[in-house]
Short mmCIF file of C-alpha atoms in Angstrom, two decimals:
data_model
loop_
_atom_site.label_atom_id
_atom_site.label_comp_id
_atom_site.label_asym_id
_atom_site.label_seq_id
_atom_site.Cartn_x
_atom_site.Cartn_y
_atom_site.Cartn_z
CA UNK A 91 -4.45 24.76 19.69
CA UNK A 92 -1.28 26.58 17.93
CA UNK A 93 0.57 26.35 20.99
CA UNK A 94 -0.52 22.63 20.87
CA UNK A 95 1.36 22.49 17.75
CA UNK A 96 4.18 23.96 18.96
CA UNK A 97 4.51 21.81 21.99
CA UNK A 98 4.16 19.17 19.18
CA UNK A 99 6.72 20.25 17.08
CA UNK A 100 9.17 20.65 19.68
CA UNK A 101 9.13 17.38 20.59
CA UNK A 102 8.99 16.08 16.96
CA UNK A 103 12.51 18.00 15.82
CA UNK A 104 14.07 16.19 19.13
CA UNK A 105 12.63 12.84 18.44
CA UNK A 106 12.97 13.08 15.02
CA UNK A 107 16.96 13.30 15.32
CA UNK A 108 17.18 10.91 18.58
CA UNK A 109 15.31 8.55 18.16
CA UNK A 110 16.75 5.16 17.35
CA UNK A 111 13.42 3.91 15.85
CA UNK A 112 13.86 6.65 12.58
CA UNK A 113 12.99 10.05 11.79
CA UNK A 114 9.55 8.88 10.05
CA UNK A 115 8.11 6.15 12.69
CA UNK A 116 8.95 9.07 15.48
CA UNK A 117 6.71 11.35 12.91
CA UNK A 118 3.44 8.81 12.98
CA UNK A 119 4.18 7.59 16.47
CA UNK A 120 3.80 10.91 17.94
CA UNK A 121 1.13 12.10 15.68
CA UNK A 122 -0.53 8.65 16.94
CA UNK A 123 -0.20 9.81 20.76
CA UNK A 124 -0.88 14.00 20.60
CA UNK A 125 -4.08 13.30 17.92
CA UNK A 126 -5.64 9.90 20.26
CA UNK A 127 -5.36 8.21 16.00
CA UNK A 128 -5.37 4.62 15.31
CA UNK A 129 -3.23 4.47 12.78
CA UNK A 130 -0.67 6.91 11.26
CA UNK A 131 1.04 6.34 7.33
CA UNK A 132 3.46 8.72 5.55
CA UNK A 133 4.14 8.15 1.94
CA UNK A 134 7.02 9.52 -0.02
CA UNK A 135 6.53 10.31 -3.73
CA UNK A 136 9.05 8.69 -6.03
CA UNK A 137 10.01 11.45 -8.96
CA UNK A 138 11.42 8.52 -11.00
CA UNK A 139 8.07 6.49 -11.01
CA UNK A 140 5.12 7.87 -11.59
CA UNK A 141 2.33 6.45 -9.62
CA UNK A 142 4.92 4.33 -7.36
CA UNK A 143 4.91 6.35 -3.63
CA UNK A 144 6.79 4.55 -1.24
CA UNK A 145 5.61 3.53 2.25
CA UNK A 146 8.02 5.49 4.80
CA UNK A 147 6.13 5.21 7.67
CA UNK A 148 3.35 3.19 9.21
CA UNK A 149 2.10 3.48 12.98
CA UNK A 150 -0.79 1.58 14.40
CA UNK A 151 -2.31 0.92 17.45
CA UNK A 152 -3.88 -2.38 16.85
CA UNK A 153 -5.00 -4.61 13.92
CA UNK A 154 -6.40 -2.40 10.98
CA UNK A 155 -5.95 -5.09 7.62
CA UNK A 156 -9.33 -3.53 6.64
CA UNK A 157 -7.53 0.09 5.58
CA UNK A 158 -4.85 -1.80 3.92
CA UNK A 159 -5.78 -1.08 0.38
CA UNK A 160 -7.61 1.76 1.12
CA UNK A 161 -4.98 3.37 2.36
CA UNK A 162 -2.65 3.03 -0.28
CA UNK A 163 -6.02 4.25 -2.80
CA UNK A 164 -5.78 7.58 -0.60
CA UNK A 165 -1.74 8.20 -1.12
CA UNK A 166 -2.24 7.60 -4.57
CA UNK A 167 -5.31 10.20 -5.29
CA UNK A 168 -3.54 12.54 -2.63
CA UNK A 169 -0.32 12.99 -4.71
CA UNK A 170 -1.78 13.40 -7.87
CA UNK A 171 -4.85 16.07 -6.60
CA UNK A 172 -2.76 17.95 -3.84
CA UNK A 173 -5.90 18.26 -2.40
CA UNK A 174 -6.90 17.65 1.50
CA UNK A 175 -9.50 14.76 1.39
CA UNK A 176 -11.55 13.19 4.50
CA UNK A 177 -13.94 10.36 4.68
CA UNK A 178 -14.80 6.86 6.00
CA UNK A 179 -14.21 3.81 5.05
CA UNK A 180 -16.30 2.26 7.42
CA UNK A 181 -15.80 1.72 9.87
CA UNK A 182 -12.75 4.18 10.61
CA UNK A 183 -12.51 7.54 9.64
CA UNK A 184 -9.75 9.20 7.63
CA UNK A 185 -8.14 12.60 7.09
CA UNK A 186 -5.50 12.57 4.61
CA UNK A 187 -3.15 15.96 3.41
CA UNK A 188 -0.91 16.53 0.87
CA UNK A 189 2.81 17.58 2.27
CA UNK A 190 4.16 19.69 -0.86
CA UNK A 191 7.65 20.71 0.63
CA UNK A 192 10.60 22.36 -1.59
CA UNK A 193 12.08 19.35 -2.29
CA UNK A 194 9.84 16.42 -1.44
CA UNK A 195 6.22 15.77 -2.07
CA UNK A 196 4.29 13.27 0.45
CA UNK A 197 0.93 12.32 1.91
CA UNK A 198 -0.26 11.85 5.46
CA UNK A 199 -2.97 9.69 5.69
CA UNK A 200 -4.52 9.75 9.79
CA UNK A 201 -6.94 7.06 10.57
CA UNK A 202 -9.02 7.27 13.48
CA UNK A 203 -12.23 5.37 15.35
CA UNK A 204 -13.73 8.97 15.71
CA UNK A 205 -14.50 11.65 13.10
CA UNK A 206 -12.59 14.35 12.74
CA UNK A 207 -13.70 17.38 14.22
CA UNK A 208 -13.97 21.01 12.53
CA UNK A 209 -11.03 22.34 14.69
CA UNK A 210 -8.75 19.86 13.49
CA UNK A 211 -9.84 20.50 9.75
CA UNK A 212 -8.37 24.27 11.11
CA UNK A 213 -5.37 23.19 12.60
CA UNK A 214 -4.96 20.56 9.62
CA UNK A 215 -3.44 23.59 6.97
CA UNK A 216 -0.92 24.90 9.99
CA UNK A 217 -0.03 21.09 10.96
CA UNK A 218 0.37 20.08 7.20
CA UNK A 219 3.24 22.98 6.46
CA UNK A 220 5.10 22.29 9.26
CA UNK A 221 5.46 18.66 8.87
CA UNK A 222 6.02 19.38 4.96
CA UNK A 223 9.20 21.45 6.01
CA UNK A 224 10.04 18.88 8.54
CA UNK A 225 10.43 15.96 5.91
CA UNK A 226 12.19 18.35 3.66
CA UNK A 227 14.98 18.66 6.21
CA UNK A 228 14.76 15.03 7.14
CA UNK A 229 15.29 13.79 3.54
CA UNK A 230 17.76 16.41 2.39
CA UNK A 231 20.35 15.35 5.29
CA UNK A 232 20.25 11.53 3.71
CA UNK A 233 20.16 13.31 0.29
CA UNK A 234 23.54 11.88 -0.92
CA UNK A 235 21.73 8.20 -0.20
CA UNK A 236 18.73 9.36 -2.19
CA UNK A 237 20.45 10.88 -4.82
CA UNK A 238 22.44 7.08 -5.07
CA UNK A 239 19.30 5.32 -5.30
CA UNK A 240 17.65 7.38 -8.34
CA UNK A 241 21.06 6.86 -10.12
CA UNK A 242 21.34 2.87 -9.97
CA UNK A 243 17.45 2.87 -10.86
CA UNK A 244 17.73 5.50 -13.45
CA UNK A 245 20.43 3.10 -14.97
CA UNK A 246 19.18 -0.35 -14.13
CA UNK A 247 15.75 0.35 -15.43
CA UNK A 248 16.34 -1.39 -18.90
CA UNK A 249 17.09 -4.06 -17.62
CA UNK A 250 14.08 -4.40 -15.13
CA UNK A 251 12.00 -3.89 -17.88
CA UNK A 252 13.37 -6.87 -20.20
CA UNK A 253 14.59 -9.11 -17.65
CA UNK A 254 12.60 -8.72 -14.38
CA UNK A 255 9.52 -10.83 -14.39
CA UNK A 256 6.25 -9.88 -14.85
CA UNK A 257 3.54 -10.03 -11.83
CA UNK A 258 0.71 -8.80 -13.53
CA UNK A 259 -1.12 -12.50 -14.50
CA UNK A 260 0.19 -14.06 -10.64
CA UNK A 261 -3.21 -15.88 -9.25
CA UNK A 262 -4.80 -13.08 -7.41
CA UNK A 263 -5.35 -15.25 -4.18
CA UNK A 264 -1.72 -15.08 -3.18
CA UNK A 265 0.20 -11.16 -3.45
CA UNK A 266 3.77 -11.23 -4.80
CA UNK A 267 6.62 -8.35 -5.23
CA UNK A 268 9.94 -7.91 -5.45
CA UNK A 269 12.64 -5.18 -5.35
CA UNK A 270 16.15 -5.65 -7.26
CA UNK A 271 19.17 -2.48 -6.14
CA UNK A 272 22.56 -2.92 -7.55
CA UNK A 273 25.39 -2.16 -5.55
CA UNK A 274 26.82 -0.78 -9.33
CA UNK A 275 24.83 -0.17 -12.33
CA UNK A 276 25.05 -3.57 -13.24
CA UNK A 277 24.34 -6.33 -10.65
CA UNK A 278 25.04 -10.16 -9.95
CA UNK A 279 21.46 -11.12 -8.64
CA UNK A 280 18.79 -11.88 -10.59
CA UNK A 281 15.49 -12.91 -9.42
CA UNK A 282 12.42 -14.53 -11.60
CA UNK A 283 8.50 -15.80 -11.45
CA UNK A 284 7.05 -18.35 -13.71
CA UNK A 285 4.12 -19.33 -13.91
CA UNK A 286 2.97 -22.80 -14.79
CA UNK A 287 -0.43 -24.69 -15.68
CA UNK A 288 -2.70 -24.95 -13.08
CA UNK A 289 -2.04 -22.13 -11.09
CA UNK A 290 1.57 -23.04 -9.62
CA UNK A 291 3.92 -20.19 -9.04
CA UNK A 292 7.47 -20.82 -9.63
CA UNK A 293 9.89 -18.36 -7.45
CA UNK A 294 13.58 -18.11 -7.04
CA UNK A 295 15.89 -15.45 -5.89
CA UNK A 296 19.81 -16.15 -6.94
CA UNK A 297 23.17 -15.00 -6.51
CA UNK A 298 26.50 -14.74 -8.44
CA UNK A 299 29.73 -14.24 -7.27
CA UNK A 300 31.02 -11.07 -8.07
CA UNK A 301 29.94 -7.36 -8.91
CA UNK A 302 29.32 -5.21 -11.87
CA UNK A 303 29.52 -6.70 -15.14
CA UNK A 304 31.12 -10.02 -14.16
CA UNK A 305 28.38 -10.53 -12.09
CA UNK A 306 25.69 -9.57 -14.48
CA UNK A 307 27.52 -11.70 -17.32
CA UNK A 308 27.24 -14.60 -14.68
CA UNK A 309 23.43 -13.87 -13.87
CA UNK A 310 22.52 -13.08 -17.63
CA UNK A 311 23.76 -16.55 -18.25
CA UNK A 312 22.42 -18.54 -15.28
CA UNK A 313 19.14 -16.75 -16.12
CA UNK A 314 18.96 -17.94 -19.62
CA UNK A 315 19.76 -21.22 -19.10
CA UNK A 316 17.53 -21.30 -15.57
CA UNK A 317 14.39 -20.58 -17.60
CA UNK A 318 14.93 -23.06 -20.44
CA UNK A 319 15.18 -25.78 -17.72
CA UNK A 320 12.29 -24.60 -16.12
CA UNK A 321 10.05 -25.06 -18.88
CA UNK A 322 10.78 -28.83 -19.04
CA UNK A 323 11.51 -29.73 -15.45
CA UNK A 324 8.98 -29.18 -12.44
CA UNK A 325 10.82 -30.49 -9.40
CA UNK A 326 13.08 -28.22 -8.02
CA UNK A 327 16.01 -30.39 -7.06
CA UNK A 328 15.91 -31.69 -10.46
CA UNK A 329 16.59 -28.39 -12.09
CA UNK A 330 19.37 -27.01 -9.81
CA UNK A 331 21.14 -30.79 -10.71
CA UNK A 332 20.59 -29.70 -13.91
CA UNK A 333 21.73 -26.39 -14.00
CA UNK A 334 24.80 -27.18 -12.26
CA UNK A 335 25.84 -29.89 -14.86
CA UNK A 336 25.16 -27.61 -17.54
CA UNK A 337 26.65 -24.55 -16.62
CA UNK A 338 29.70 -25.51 -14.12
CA UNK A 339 32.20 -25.65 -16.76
CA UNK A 340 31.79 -22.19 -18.16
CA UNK A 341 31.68 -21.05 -14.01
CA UNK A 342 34.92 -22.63 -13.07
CA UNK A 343 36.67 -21.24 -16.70
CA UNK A 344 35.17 -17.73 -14.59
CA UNK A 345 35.93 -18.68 -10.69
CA UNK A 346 33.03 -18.04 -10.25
CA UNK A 347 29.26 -19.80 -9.09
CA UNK A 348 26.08 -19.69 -8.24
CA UNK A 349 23.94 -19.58 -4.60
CA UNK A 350 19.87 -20.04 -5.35
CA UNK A 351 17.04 -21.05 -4.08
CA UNK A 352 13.65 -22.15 -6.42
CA UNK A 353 10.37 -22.62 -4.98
CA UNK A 354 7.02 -23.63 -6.68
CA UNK A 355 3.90 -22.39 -5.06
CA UNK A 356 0.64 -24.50 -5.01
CA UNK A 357 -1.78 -21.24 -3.91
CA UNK A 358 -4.72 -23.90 -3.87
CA UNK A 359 -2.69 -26.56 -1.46
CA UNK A 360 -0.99 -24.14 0.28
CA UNK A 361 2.64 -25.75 -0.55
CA UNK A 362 5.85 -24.36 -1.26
CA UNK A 363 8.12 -27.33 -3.09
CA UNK A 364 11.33 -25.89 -3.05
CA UNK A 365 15.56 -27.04 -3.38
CA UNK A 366 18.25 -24.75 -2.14
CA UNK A 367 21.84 -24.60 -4.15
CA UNK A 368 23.78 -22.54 -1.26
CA UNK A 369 21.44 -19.49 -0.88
CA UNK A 370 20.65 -18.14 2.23
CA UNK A 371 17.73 -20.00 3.98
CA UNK A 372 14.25 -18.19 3.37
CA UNK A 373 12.05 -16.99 5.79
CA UNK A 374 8.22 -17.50 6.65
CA UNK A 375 6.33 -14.77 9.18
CA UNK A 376 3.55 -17.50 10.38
CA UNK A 377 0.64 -15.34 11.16
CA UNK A 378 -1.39 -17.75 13.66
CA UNK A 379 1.71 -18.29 15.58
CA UNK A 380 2.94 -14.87 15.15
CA UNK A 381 6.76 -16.01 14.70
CA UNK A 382 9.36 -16.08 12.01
CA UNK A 383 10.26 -19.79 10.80
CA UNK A 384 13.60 -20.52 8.57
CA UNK A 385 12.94 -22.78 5.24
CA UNK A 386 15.89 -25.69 6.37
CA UNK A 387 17.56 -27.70 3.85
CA UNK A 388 20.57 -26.43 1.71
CA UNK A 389 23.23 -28.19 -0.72
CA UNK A 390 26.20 -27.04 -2.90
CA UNK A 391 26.01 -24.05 -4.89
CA UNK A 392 26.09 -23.94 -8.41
CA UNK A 393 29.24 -24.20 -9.96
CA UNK A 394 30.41 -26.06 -6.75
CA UNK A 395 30.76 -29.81 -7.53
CA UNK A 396 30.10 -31.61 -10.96
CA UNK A 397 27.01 -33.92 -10.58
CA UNK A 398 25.92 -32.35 -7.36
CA UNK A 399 22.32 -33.82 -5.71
CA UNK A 400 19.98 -31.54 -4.60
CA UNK A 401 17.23 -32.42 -2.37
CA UNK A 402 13.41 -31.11 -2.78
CA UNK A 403 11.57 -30.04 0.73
CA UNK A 404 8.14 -28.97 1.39
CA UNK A 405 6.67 -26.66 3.49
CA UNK A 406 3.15 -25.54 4.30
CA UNK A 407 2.24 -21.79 3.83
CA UNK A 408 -1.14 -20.89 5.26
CA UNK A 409 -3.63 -17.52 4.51
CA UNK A 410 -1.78 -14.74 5.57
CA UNK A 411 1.63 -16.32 5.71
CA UNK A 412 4.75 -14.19 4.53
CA UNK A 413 7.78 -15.64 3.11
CA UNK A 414 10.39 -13.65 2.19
CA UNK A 415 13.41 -14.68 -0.48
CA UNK A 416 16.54 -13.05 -0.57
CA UNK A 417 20.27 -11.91 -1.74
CA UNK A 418 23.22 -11.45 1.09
CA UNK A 419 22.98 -7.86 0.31
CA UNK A 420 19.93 -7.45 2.35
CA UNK A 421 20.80 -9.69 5.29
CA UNK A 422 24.48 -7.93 5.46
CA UNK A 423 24.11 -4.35 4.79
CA UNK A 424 25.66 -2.42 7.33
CA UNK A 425 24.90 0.92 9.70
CA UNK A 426 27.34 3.39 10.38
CA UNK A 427 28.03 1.36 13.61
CA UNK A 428 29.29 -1.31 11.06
CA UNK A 429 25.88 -3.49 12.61
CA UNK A 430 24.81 -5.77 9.72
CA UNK A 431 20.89 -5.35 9.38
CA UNK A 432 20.69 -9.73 9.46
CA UNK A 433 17.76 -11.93 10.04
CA UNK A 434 17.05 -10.27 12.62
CA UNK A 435 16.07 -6.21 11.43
CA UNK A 436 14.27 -8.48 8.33
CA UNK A 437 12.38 -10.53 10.84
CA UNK A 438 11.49 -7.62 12.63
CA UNK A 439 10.14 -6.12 9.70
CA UNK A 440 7.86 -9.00 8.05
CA UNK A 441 6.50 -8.34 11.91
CA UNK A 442 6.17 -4.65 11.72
CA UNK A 443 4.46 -4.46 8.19
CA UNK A 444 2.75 -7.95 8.43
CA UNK A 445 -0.88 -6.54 7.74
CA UNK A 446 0.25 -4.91 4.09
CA UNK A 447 0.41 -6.83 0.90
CA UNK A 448 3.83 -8.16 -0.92
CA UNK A 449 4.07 -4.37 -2.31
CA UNK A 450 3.38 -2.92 0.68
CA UNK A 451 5.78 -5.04 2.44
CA UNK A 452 8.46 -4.66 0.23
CA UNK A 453 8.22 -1.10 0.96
CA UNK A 454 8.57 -1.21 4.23
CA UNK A 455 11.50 -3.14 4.24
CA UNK A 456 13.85 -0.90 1.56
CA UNK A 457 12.71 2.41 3.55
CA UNK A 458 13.66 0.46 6.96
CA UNK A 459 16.78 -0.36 5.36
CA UNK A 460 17.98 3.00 3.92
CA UNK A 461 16.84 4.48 7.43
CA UNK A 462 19.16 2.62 8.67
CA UNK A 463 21.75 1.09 6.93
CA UNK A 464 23.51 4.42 4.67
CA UNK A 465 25.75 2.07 2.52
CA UNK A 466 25.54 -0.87 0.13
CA UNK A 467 28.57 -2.67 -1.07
CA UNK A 468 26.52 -5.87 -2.51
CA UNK A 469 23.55 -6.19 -4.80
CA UNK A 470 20.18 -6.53 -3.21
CA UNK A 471 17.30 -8.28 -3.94
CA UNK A 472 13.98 -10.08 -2.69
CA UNK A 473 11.02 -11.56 -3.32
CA UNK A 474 7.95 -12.06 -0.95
CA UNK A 475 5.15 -13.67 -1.15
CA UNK A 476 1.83 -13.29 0.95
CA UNK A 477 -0.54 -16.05 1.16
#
């Protein structure tokens, strides 16, 4: 069985630094293959946030929603106790281990039809080390990345604490995240969630020209103003029209404005009533059709044209839906092939992680992302929503 590991090994070093699907997916993919598993997840502990792994890598042979949460439980208890746990959560069977390397602590969580045999528990202390030393190396060559990404939320995390919104009261039939990184320590986007009488979800995701702390000037401002409008006005187009009125003198004193989209959620009809002021169009993974669907319908940005109309649309969003909100930082972040990741790689990935929740999902996509994409010249920021 050692010289099964090595075999294994081998092949993981190659793929690891080969493969063009990432160092981590090779990691569960393989594991999935040698070990006959159903499912595969590596999570990454986050020093910054306690209690706040990330999702690096998910591999799966066929529909397992049921683990979902469970699975996410198991990274949690593994990377506090450091302890080697196995069990079922019928009706699959799990064996999850604790990867403490030099630099990096993470959990492997292995799901499988079968229990796990005696032997493996054996091999599971040899395999565990070795893939421990493996991540180290695999995260230390994209340390400089890393290292960028614990600075901007080291210094942005005022200001997600006053200014991002707060998910904690969102109707618990419908899952919701976001994730907001700066291209500087101050960024231009700003995203928000409001929540209104009767259960309706208000959602919007904007943008403002510029970086740094013109940008964030612009956003603090649009933000203010955004939210008092909000609280009197409950049809989309009519707030954009009046948030454009309102604010386009003190944007074209700055030339500067404003792309955004705002959305209000019905979770008990299922509707999405939404306007669009120049933002990028949204997307929606439909689950019973098992394709990605663009949100149409788009007028001026803010800032654009005094006394601008705005048109609301509708759209349907059924159980198990995914729609997915964003800045141009995420649609045109760029590999070292100068390859933008697009609609396309975020497509791709509402399909890949389409079984996790809004948190879940959201992880998926900003690991995908700094797999592949090593630098960010805009901010970068999205919501989704799972129905």
């Amino acid at each position: 069985m050692i010289n099964h590991l090595d075999r294994l090994f081998s092949t993981l070093y190659e793929r690891c630094f080969e493969s063009s699907e990432g160092p981590f997916t090779s990691i569960g993919n393989e594991l999935i293959n040698t070990f006959k598993l159903a499912a595969v997840s590596l999570w990454l502990d986050n020093p910054q946030v306690e209690s706040a792994p990330s999702r690096i890598a998910f591999s799966y042979t066929r529909d397992i929603s049921e683990i979902t949460e469970n699975d996410r439980s198991l990274a949690l208890q593994i990377l506090q106790s450091k302890e080697t746990l196995s069990g079922t959560y019928s009706p699959m069977h799990y064996f999850a281990l604790p990867l403490m390397g030099k630099h990096t602590n993470s959990s492997l969580i292995l799901w499988s039809d079968n229990p796990f045999s005696m032997e493996f528990a054996d091999l599971s202390v040899n395999l565990g080390e070795r893939l421990a030393k493996l991540i180290d190396l695999v995260v230390g060559l994209n340390a400089p990345n890393m290292q960028r990404v614990s600075r901007e939320l080291q210094a942005t995390w005022f200001f997600q604490q006053q200014l991002m919104p707060n998910i904690q009261n969102v109707d618990q039939t419908s899952s919701i995240a976001y994730r907001v990184l700066p291209a500087h320590e101050l960024g231009g986007d700003y995203l928000d969630i409001l929540l209104y009488p009767g259960g309706s979800i208000g959602l919007t995701v904007a943008d403002a020209m510029g970086k740094g702390v013109p940008g964030a000037f612009v956003m603090l401002v649009a933000r203010t103003m955004f939210r008092m409008l909000a609280k009197d006005i409950d049809l989309p187009s009519k707030i954009l029209y009046e948030l454009n009125n309102q604010f386009i003198s003190e944007l074209t004193q700055l030339d500067s404005f404003v792309t955004q989209f705002f959305g209000i959620y019905q979770p008990k009809q299922g509707k999405l009533i939404y306007a669009n002021a120049g933002h990028n169009l949204p997307l929606i993974w439909r689950k019973n059709e098992s394709r990605v669907s663009v949100l149409t319908g788009r007028g001026i940005a803010i800032g654009g044209k005094e006394n601008a109309e705005y048109e609301s649309y509708s759209a349907d969003l059924n159980k198990g839906d995914i729609l997915i909100v964003f800045s141009d930082g995420l649609k045109e972040i760029k590999d070292h092939k100068n390859r933008e990741f697009g609609i396309e790689g975020i497509s791709q990935s509402l399909k890949k992680f389409q079984e996790y929740d809004a948190e879940g999902i959201c992880d998926g996509l900003i690991n995908t992302v700094m797999r592949q994409c090593d630098k960010q010249s805009d901010d970068m920021s999205f919501l989704v929503l799972k129905a």
